[in-house]
């Protein structure tokens, strides 16, 4: 029996293949826990910085230590943003490589919609920022601040309100955030590189080449080889003038994502499984602890809403992200064969677009890089917090209205009536007595599974 036609339109927010759902569940479980820690760290930073112990917060954040002879005498705040946050970018590099090689982004048809949405979700907020600051006579250097989506913070918010988004929407959100991260990485590398030290940069590139040779050609194993090499590459990248987190991205993307004969999983998947908890549970919350401590007094907030730089960030995150992602998704779906997956509506796209306006980690990092004036930088960081909070509240309200529908879709995904360990939706052979909507989702799941199996056969033949 033919379950579906080759001409069947691509389902927007459709059910991923079983393997993709498993990887997605593992990744999002860690990111959700990390998101809760991130929320806690942000609250602690705000309370600490605005308490009678605010001076202690600034003293700790500005305390310098390191190895001055190697150009590594950094403050605690800079160690958090330039050093510890590299772990987050390393995990992002692995995830990006995996998505491009074996994930959803490897197929142009599946990648087109989230990439279009991500590009629009970066360009439109930047245009909002530029428009506000041209009209208000502000600084244009912060145009990249409202561009990024913080997947950990977004999932932390979802965990708090208890919304069970179906796998298709979660996959789209993760892919959107990955494409956002790629855009932010390119922006940081191209626009926020100080005077380039060619010798240090050449040394970092040489280190990356050695890293690739050890991993791909010589097949060297052992963390005791790669960790010291990674530290050297990071230090050289920092001294080159290129932002040090780019070293983490590069090393993550150089890992092999396809298993060889005799391997159950690829090195990238194995290392990501080990590094992601460290990234979500330590690196990002530690960065937030020393980046989110801004003044939220009445006078400080009043100044924030008067400055065009801060207003541009707030409007970019709230309105720019929403219009960019929703509009980009609608236009892409309008002029392609893509259609919404059964059971979902454009209200879900609107909620997801608002959720993407939570731009915390990378937005705060770009704010630190873009503004040299301390007062403006603090106001812009406060604007990031305000814009992210507004987006989170609006998204929660909209998604909560659809919670009953999400719960039904989630039950369909995990139902296993024959108790064989395989969700029934991945076994669409017997659909005689199923509801029409369930049949459609089962057929979409079967199509995704067959496409994934065909792709694996092609990769094995190659």
Short mmCIF file of C-alpha atoms in Angstrom, two decimals:
data_model
loop_
_atom_site.label_atom_id
_atom_site.label_comp_id
_atom_site.label_asym_id
_atom_site.label_seq_id
_atom_site.Cartn_x
_atom_site.Cartn_y
_atom_site.Cartn_z
CA UNK A 1 0.00 0.00 0.00
CA UNK A 2 1.34 3.44 -0.93
CA UNK A 3 1.09 5.61 2.17
CA UNK A 4 1.89 8.90 0.53
CA UNK A 5 2.55 10.51 -2.81
CA UNK A 6 5.95 11.80 -3.89
CA UNK A 7 4.22 15.07 -4.63
CA UNK A 8 2.94 15.42 -1.08
CA UNK A 9 3.81 18.91 0.22
CA UNK A 10 6.49 19.23 2.90
CA UNK A 11 4.89 19.55 6.33
CA UNK A 12 5.85 22.69 8.21
CA UNK A 13 6.61 21.63 11.82
CA UNK A 14 6.14 18.04 10.64
CA UNK A 15 7.13 15.06 12.77
CA UNK A 16 10.88 14.31 12.52
CA UNK A 17 12.19 10.78 11.94
CA UNK A 18 12.45 8.48 15.01
CA UNK A 19 16.25 8.86 15.20
CA UNK A 20 15.98 12.65 14.95
CA UNK A 21 13.30 12.66 17.65
CA UNK A 22 15.57 10.68 19.99
CA UNK A 23 18.51 13.03 19.44
CA UNK A 24 16.17 16.00 19.76
CA UNK A 25 14.73 14.72 23.04
CA UNK A 26 18.20 14.15 24.53
CA UNK A 27 19.43 17.60 23.46
CA UNK A 28 16.34 19.48 24.59
CA UNK A 29 16.23 17.68 27.94
CA UNK A 30 19.70 19.03 28.71
CA UNK A 31 18.91 22.47 27.29
CA UNK A 32 15.71 22.68 29.34
CA UNK A 33 17.55 21.90 32.57
CA UNK A 34 20.25 24.37 31.56
CA UNK A 35 17.60 26.95 30.78
CA UNK A 36 16.24 26.70 34.30
CA UNK A 37 19.74 27.16 35.70
CA UNK A 38 20.17 30.13 33.35
CA UNK A 39 16.98 31.71 34.68
CA UNK A 40 18.19 31.20 38.24
CA UNK A 41 21.63 32.67 37.45
CA UNK A 42 20.06 35.73 35.80
CA UNK A 43 17.79 36.34 38.79
CA UNK A 44 20.69 35.93 41.22
CA UNK A 45 22.79 38.39 39.19
CA UNK A 46 20.00 40.98 39.14
CA UNK A 47 19.27 40.63 42.86
CA UNK A 48 22.96 40.68 43.78
CA UNK A 49 23.82 43.69 41.61
CA UNK A 50 20.86 45.70 42.96
CA UNK A 51 21.27 44.73 46.61
CA UNK A 52 23.38 46.45 49.29
CA UNK A 53 26.11 43.99 48.18
CA UNK A 54 26.17 45.49 44.68
CA UNK A 55 29.68 46.79 45.24
CA UNK A 56 30.83 43.27 46.05
CA UNK A 57 29.30 42.08 42.75
CA UNK A 58 31.24 44.68 40.77
CA UNK A 59 34.45 43.91 42.69
CA UNK A 60 34.17 40.19 41.94
CA UNK A 61 33.22 40.77 38.29
CA UNK A 62 36.13 43.18 37.72
CA UNK A 63 38.76 41.17 39.61
CA UNK A 64 41.71 40.35 37.30
CA UNK A 65 43.76 37.17 37.26
CA UNK A 66 45.63 35.08 34.71
CA UNK A 67 49.05 34.98 33.05
CA UNK A 68 49.99 38.52 31.94
CA UNK A 69 53.08 37.29 30.05
CA UNK A 70 50.79 35.31 27.72
CA UNK A 71 48.35 38.18 27.28
CA UNK A 72 45.77 36.43 29.45
CA UNK A 73 45.28 38.83 32.37
CA UNK A 74 41.47 38.98 32.29
CA UNK A 75 38.73 40.02 34.68
CA UNK A 76 36.27 37.43 36.00
CA UNK A 77 33.65 38.89 33.67
CA UNK A 78 35.94 38.54 30.66
CA UNK A 79 36.93 35.00 31.65
CA UNK A 80 33.19 34.24 31.64
CA UNK A 81 32.49 35.77 28.21
CA UNK A 82 35.77 35.00 26.42
CA UNK A 83 36.80 31.80 28.17
CA UNK A 84 34.03 29.77 29.77
CA UNK A 85 31.48 30.69 27.09
CA UNK A 86 33.75 29.02 24.51
CA UNK A 87 32.37 25.71 25.83
CA UNK A 88 28.89 26.84 24.75
CA UNK A 89 30.14 27.78 21.30
CA UNK A 90 32.00 24.46 21.03
CA UNK A 91 28.71 22.62 21.65
CA UNK A 92 26.97 24.94 19.17
CA UNK A 93 29.64 24.13 16.56
CA UNK A 94 29.10 20.38 17.04
CA UNK A 95 25.33 20.75 16.75
CA UNK A 96 25.65 22.91 13.65
CA UNK A 97 28.01 20.40 11.98
CA UNK A 98 25.71 17.50 12.86
CA UNK A 99 22.65 19.27 11.47
CA UNK A 100 24.49 20.12 8.22
CA UNK A 101 25.90 16.62 7.70
CA UNK A 102 23.32 14.16 9.05
CA UNK A 103 20.48 16.27 10.48
CA UNK A 104 17.56 18.23 9.08
CA UNK A 105 19.74 20.88 7.45
CA UNK A 106 21.32 18.34 5.09
CA UNK A 107 18.12 18.23 3.01
CA UNK A 108 17.43 21.49 1.16
CA UNK A 109 13.67 21.00 1.30
CA UNK A 110 13.67 20.55 5.09
CA UNK A 111 16.29 23.24 5.70
CA UNK A 112 14.77 25.96 3.53
CA UNK A 113 11.97 27.03 5.87
CA UNK A 114 13.93 27.36 9.14
CA UNK A 115 16.85 29.01 7.33
CA UNK A 116 14.57 31.56 5.63
CA UNK A 117 12.84 32.16 8.97
CA UNK A 118 16.19 32.53 10.74
CA UNK A 119 17.59 34.95 8.17
CA UNK A 120 14.46 37.09 8.32
CA UNK A 121 14.57 36.79 12.11
CA UNK A 122 18.06 38.30 12.09
CA UNK A 123 17.69 40.94 9.38
CA UNK A 124 14.37 42.46 10.50
CA UNK A 125 15.44 43.03 14.17
CA UNK A 126 18.67 44.63 12.93
CA UNK A 127 16.62 46.92 10.67
CA UNK A 128 14.39 47.87 13.61
CA UNK A 129 17.47 48.78 15.63
CA UNK A 130 19.01 50.80 12.80
CA UNK A 131 15.73 52.61 12.09
CA UNK A 132 15.23 53.63 15.72
CA UNK A 133 18.81 54.83 16.10
CA UNK A 134 18.91 56.72 12.80
CA UNK A 135 15.73 58.53 13.84
CA UNK A 136 16.96 59.10 17.40
CA UNK A 137 20.59 59.90 16.69
CA UNK A 138 21.90 56.83 18.56
CA UNK A 139 24.89 54.59 17.97
CA UNK A 140 24.57 52.07 15.14
CA UNK A 141 27.22 49.71 16.53
CA UNK A 142 24.64 47.62 18.39
CA UNK A 143 22.67 46.54 15.32
CA UNK A 144 23.56 42.88 15.96
CA UNK A 145 22.38 42.78 19.59
CA UNK A 146 18.73 41.77 18.91
CA UNK A 147 19.61 39.18 16.25
CA UNK A 148 20.15 35.98 18.26
CA UNK A 149 17.70 33.52 19.86
CA UNK A 150 18.62 31.89 23.17
CA UNK A 151 17.39 28.29 22.90
CA UNK A 152 18.26 27.42 26.54
CA UNK A 153 16.39 30.42 27.95
CA UNK A 154 13.39 29.75 25.65
CA UNK A 155 13.19 26.11 26.73
CA UNK A 156 13.63 27.11 30.36
CA UNK A 157 10.60 29.39 30.02
CA UNK A 158 8.62 26.56 28.41
CA UNK A 159 9.59 24.24 31.26
CA UNK A 160 8.32 26.77 33.80
CA UNK A 161 4.90 27.15 32.14
CA UNK A 162 4.69 23.42 31.35
CA UNK A 163 3.87 23.66 27.65
CA UNK A 164 4.42 20.34 25.85
CA UNK A 165 5.33 21.48 22.37
CA UNK A 166 5.19 18.62 19.83
CA UNK A 167 8.49 17.41 18.37
CA UNK A 168 7.99 19.17 15.04
CA UNK A 169 7.80 22.61 16.65
CA UNK A 170 10.71 21.85 18.99
CA UNK A 171 12.82 20.69 16.04
CA UNK A 172 11.97 23.86 14.14
CA UNK A 173 12.85 25.99 17.18
CA UNK A 174 16.18 24.17 17.63
CA UNK A 175 17.05 24.46 13.92
CA UNK A 176 16.07 28.13 13.97
CA UNK A 177 18.31 28.75 16.98
CA UNK A 178 21.21 26.89 15.33
CA UNK A 179 20.90 29.02 12.18
CA UNK A 180 20.67 32.09 14.44
CA UNK A 181 23.84 31.02 16.23
CA UNK A 182 25.63 30.62 12.91
CA UNK A 183 24.62 34.16 11.96
CA UNK A 184 25.78 35.49 15.33
CA UNK A 185 29.08 33.62 15.00
CA UNK A 186 29.72 35.16 11.58
CA UNK A 187 28.79 38.62 12.88
CA UNK A 188 31.15 38.28 15.85
CA UNK A 189 33.99 36.99 13.65
CA UNK A 190 33.60 39.63 10.91
CA UNK A 191 32.41 42.77 12.68
CA UNK A 192 33.85 42.47 16.18
CA UNK A 193 37.42 41.55 15.44
CA UNK A 194 39.94 44.04 16.79
CA UNK A 195 43.34 44.69 15.20
CA UNK A 196 44.41 41.33 13.81
CA UNK A 197 47.65 39.80 15.09
CA UNK A 198 48.63 37.69 12.08
CA UNK A 199 51.23 35.60 13.95
CA UNK A 200 48.80 34.59 16.70
CA UNK A 201 46.04 33.96 14.14
CA UNK A 202 48.38 31.82 12.01
CA UNK A 203 49.29 29.88 15.16
CA UNK A 204 45.59 29.28 15.93
CA UNK A 205 44.97 28.08 12.36
CA UNK A 206 47.99 25.77 12.58
CA UNK A 207 46.61 24.39 15.83
CA UNK A 208 43.24 23.73 14.17
CA UNK A 209 44.98 21.92 11.29
CA UNK A 210 46.84 19.72 13.81
CA UNK A 211 43.55 19.14 15.65
CA UNK A 212 41.94 17.98 12.36
CA UNK A 213 44.86 15.70 11.46
CA UNK A 214 44.90 14.07 14.88
CA UNK A 215 41.16 13.48 14.77
CA UNK A 216 40.53 12.50 11.14
CA UNK A 217 43.78 11.04 9.83
CA UNK A 218 45.80 9.76 12.78
CA UNK A 219 42.66 8.77 14.73
CA UNK A 220 44.20 9.78 18.05
CA UNK A 221 41.92 9.32 21.06
CA UNK A 222 42.18 10.69 24.57
CA UNK A 223 41.06 13.92 26.16
CA UNK A 224 44.59 14.46 27.53
CA UNK A 225 45.72 15.21 23.95
CA UNK A 226 42.86 17.41 22.81
CA UNK A 227 42.17 19.47 25.93
CA UNK A 228 45.71 20.98 26.14
CA UNK A 229 45.67 21.55 22.37
CA UNK A 230 42.25 23.23 22.63
CA UNK A 231 43.54 25.56 25.37
CA UNK A 232 46.51 26.55 23.18
CA UNK A 233 44.24 27.19 20.17
CA UNK A 234 41.90 29.28 22.34
CA UNK A 235 44.77 31.35 23.79
CA UNK A 236 46.22 32.02 20.32
CA UNK A 237 42.78 32.98 18.97
CA UNK A 238 42.25 35.35 21.89
CA UNK A 239 45.61 37.05 21.29
CA UNK A 240 44.97 37.26 17.54
CA UNK A 241 42.17 39.80 18.03
CA UNK A 242 39.44 37.44 16.74
CA UNK A 243 36.91 36.76 19.49
CA UNK A 244 38.11 33.68 21.36
CA UNK A 245 34.74 31.89 21.21
CA UNK A 246 35.29 31.42 17.46
CA UNK A 247 37.96 28.86 18.40
CA UNK A 248 35.26 26.80 20.13
CA UNK A 249 33.00 26.92 17.07
CA UNK A 250 35.84 25.89 14.76
CA UNK A 251 36.88 22.93 16.92
CA UNK A 252 33.26 21.77 17.22
CA UNK A 253 32.74 21.88 13.46
CA UNK A 254 35.96 19.94 12.79
CA UNK A 255 34.68 16.85 14.61
CA UNK A 256 33.54 13.88 12.52
CA UNK A 257 29.75 13.42 12.50
CA UNK A 258 29.41 10.09 10.67
CA UNK A 259 30.27 6.80 12.42
CA UNK A 260 32.85 4.49 10.86
CA UNK A 261 32.66 0.71 10.74
CA UNK A 262 32.45 -0.69 14.25
CA UNK A 263 31.32 2.61 15.81
CA UNK A 264 27.86 2.85 17.35
CA UNK A 265 27.96 6.65 17.36
CA UNK A 266 30.14 9.28 15.73
CA UNK A 267 32.79 11.12 17.76
CA UNK A 268 30.82 14.36 17.42
CA UNK A 269 27.68 12.79 18.88
CA UNK A 270 29.64 11.16 21.71
CA UNK A 271 31.54 14.34 22.61
CA UNK A 272 28.40 16.47 22.36
CA UNK A 273 26.71 14.11 24.82
CA UNK A 274 29.59 14.75 27.26
CA UNK A 275 30.01 18.49 26.66
CA UNK A 276 26.40 19.67 26.43
CA UNK A 277 25.67 19.23 30.18
CA UNK A 278 28.85 21.20 30.95
CA UNK A 279 27.76 23.92 28.55
CA UNK A 280 24.14 24.14 29.70
CA UNK A 281 24.78 23.44 33.37
CA UNK A 282 27.89 25.55 33.96
CA UNK A 283 29.20 27.68 31.08
CA UNK A 284 26.03 29.56 30.17
CA UNK A 285 24.78 30.11 33.77
CA UNK A 286 28.28 31.26 34.83
CA UNK A 287 28.34 33.75 31.96
CA UNK A 288 24.83 34.95 32.86
CA UNK A 289 25.85 35.46 36.49
CA UNK A 290 28.42 38.08 35.48
CA UNK A 291 26.63 39.52 32.43
CA UNK A 292 23.06 40.01 33.68
CA UNK A 293 23.89 42.08 36.75
CA UNK A 294 22.58 45.46 35.60
CA UNK A 295 20.87 48.25 37.52
CA UNK A 296 17.08 48.04 37.48
CA UNK A 297 16.29 51.06 39.66
CA UNK A 298 13.55 53.45 38.58
CA UNK A 299 15.98 56.06 37.32
CA UNK A 300 18.07 53.46 35.44
CA UNK A 301 14.98 52.03 33.76
CA UNK A 302 13.81 55.52 32.82
CA UNK A 303 17.17 56.19 31.16
CA UNK A 304 16.95 52.86 29.38
CA UNK A 305 13.61 53.75 27.78
CA UNK A 306 14.94 57.17 26.75
CA UNK A 307 18.04 55.92 24.94
CA UNK A 308 17.59 55.00 21.25
CA UNK A 309 20.13 52.17 21.55
CA UNK A 310 18.08 50.45 24.27
CA UNK A 311 14.75 51.14 22.54
CA UNK A 312 16.13 49.71 19.31
CA UNK A 313 17.08 46.50 21.11
CA UNK A 314 13.68 46.14 22.81
CA UNK A 315 11.74 46.74 19.59
CA UNK A 316 14.12 44.51 17.66
CA UNK A 317 13.63 41.57 20.03
CA UNK A 318 9.87 41.94 20.49
CA UNK A 319 8.56 43.29 17.18
CA UNK A 320 11.49 42.58 14.85
CA UNK A 321 11.83 38.91 15.76
CA UNK A 322 8.08 38.34 15.55
CA UNK A 323 7.62 40.04 12.18
CA UNK A 324 10.82 38.57 10.74
CA UNK A 325 10.20 34.93 11.67
CA UNK A 326 6.43 34.89 11.22
CA UNK A 327 6.62 36.86 7.97
CA UNK A 328 9.55 34.83 6.62
CA UNK A 329 7.83 31.54 7.44
CA UNK A 330 4.54 32.67 5.90
CA UNK A 331 6.15 33.90 2.69
CA UNK A 332 8.28 30.75 2.37
CA UNK A 333 5.22 28.55 2.87
CA UNK A 334 3.13 30.72 0.54
CA UNK A 335 5.52 30.33 -2.40
CA UNK A 336 6.56 26.70 -1.84
CA UNK A 337 4.71 23.41 -1.42
CA UNK A 338 5.13 23.55 2.36
CA UNK A 339 2.03 23.47 4.52
CA UNK A 340 1.37 23.31 8.23
CA UNK A 341 1.47 19.87 9.81
CA UNK A 342 -2.00 18.49 10.71
CA UNK A 343 -3.24 19.76 14.06
CA UNK A 344 -1.22 22.98 14.00
CA UNK A 345 -2.20 26.52 13.03
CA UNK A 346 -0.53 29.85 12.28
CA UNK A 347 -1.16 30.77 15.92
CA UNK A 348 1.59 28.26 16.75
CA UNK A 349 3.95 30.00 14.32
CA UNK A 350 3.14 33.32 15.98
CA UNK A 351 3.87 31.90 19.44
CA UNK A 352 7.15 30.42 18.25
CA UNK A 353 8.11 33.72 16.62
CA UNK A 354 7.55 35.56 19.89
CA UNK A 355 9.48 32.88 21.80
CA UNK A 356 12.45 33.48 19.48
CA UNK A 357 12.56 37.05 20.79
CA UNK A 358 14.26 35.71 23.91
CA UNK A 359 17.79 36.75 23.01
CA UNK A 360 19.83 36.40 26.15
CA UNK A 361 23.30 34.82 26.02
CA UNK A 362 24.59 35.88 22.60
CA UNK A 363 22.75 39.23 22.77
CA UNK A 364 24.48 40.09 26.05
CA UNK A 365 27.81 39.01 24.58
CA UNK A 366 27.35 41.21 21.49
CA UNK A 367 26.29 44.12 23.72
CA UNK A 368 29.58 43.82 25.61
CA UNK A 369 31.51 43.76 22.33
CA UNK A 370 29.60 46.56 20.58
CA UNK A 371 29.65 49.36 23.18
CA UNK A 372 32.74 50.82 24.81
CA UNK A 373 30.79 53.32 26.94
CA UNK A 374 29.96 51.58 30.22
CA UNK A 375 26.66 53.43 30.81
CA UNK A 376 25.31 52.70 27.32
CA UNK A 377 26.44 49.09 27.58
CA UNK A 378 24.56 48.62 30.86
CA UNK A 379 21.41 50.22 29.44
CA UNK A 380 21.55 48.00 26.36
CA UNK A 381 22.03 44.91 28.53
CA UNK A 382 19.01 45.99 30.57
CA UNK A 383 17.12 46.36 27.27
CA UNK A 384 18.05 42.78 26.36
CA UNK A 385 16.54 41.58 29.64
CA UNK A 386 13.40 43.71 29.18
CA UNK A 387 12.88 42.71 25.55
CA UNK A 388 13.44 39.03 26.35
CA UNK A 389 10.99 39.24 29.26
CA UNK A 390 8.28 40.88 27.14
CA UNK A 391 8.76 38.30 24.37
CA UNK A 392 8.65 35.46 26.90
CA UNK A 393 5.42 36.68 28.51
CA UNK A 394 3.64 37.21 25.18
CA UNK A 395 4.82 33.82 23.87
CA UNK A 396 3.72 32.05 27.05
CA UNK A 397 0.24 33.55 26.85
CA UNK A 398 -0.17 32.56 23.20
CA UNK A 399 1.28 29.06 23.55
CA UNK A 400 -0.65 28.39 26.76
CA UNK A 401 -3.90 28.96 24.85
CA UNK A 402 -2.90 26.02 22.63
CA UNK A 403 -1.72 23.75 25.44
CA UNK A 404 -4.63 21.31 25.15
CA UNK A 405 -3.91 20.79 21.43
CA UNK A 406 -0.18 20.32 22.15
CA UNK A 407 -0.98 17.75 24.83
CA UNK A 408 -3.08 15.76 22.34
CA UNK A 409 -0.35 15.85 19.68
CA UNK A 410 2.23 14.79 22.25
CA UNK A 411 0.07 11.84 23.33
CA UNK A 412 -0.14 10.77 19.68
CA UNK A 413 3.65 10.86 19.40
CA UNK A 414 4.36 8.66 22.43
CA UNK A 415 1.35 6.27 22.27
CA UNK A 416 2.47 2.61 22.25
CA UNK A 417 -0.66 0.46 22.50
CA UNK A 418 1.08 -2.80 21.53
CA UNK A 419 3.88 -2.13 24.09
CA UNK A 420 6.64 -3.03 21.64
CA UNK A 421 8.79 -0.03 22.56
CA UNK A 422 8.11 1.70 19.22
CA UNK A 423 5.57 4.55 19.15
CA UNK A 424 2.49 3.56 17.15
CA UNK A 425 2.83 6.67 15.02
CA UNK A 426 6.02 5.13 13.56
CA UNK A 427 4.08 1.99 12.60
CA UNK A 428 1.34 3.23 10.27
CA UNK A 429 0.51 -0.20 8.83
CA UNK A 430 -2.76 -0.50 10.74
CA UNK A 431 -4.58 2.82 10.48
CA UNK A 432 -8.06 1.46 9.91
CA UNK A 433 -9.61 2.72 13.16
CA UNK A 434 -7.44 5.78 13.72
CA UNK A 435 -8.72 9.38 13.59
CA UNK A 436 -7.99 11.19 10.29
CA UNK A 437 -5.54 13.61 11.95
CA UNK A 438 -3.64 10.70 13.52
CA UNK A 439 -3.44 8.98 10.11
CA UNK A 440 -1.92 12.08 8.57
CA UNK A 441 0.70 12.36 11.29
CA UNK A 442 1.50 8.64 11.04
CA UNK A 443 1.94 8.95 7.28
CA UNK A 444 4.22 11.95 7.76
CA UNK A 445 6.26 9.97 10.31
CA UNK A 446 6.55 7.05 7.91
CA UNK A 447 7.72 9.35 5.15
CA UNK A 448 10.36 10.89 7.44
CA UNK A 449 11.53 7.41 8.49
CA UNK A 450 11.85 6.17 4.90
CA UNK A 451 13.72 9.31 3.85
CA UNK A 452 16.12 8.89 6.78
CA UNK A 453 16.72 5.22 5.89
CA UNK A 454 17.32 6.11 2.24
CA UNK A 455 19.79 8.82 3.25
CA UNK A 456 21.67 6.38 5.50
CA UNK A 457 21.94 3.87 2.63
CA UNK A 458 23.35 6.59 0.36
CA UNK A 459 25.90 7.58 3.02
CA UNK A 460 26.94 3.92 3.49
CA UNK A 461 27.39 3.46 -0.27
CA UNK A 462 29.54 6.59 -0.44
#
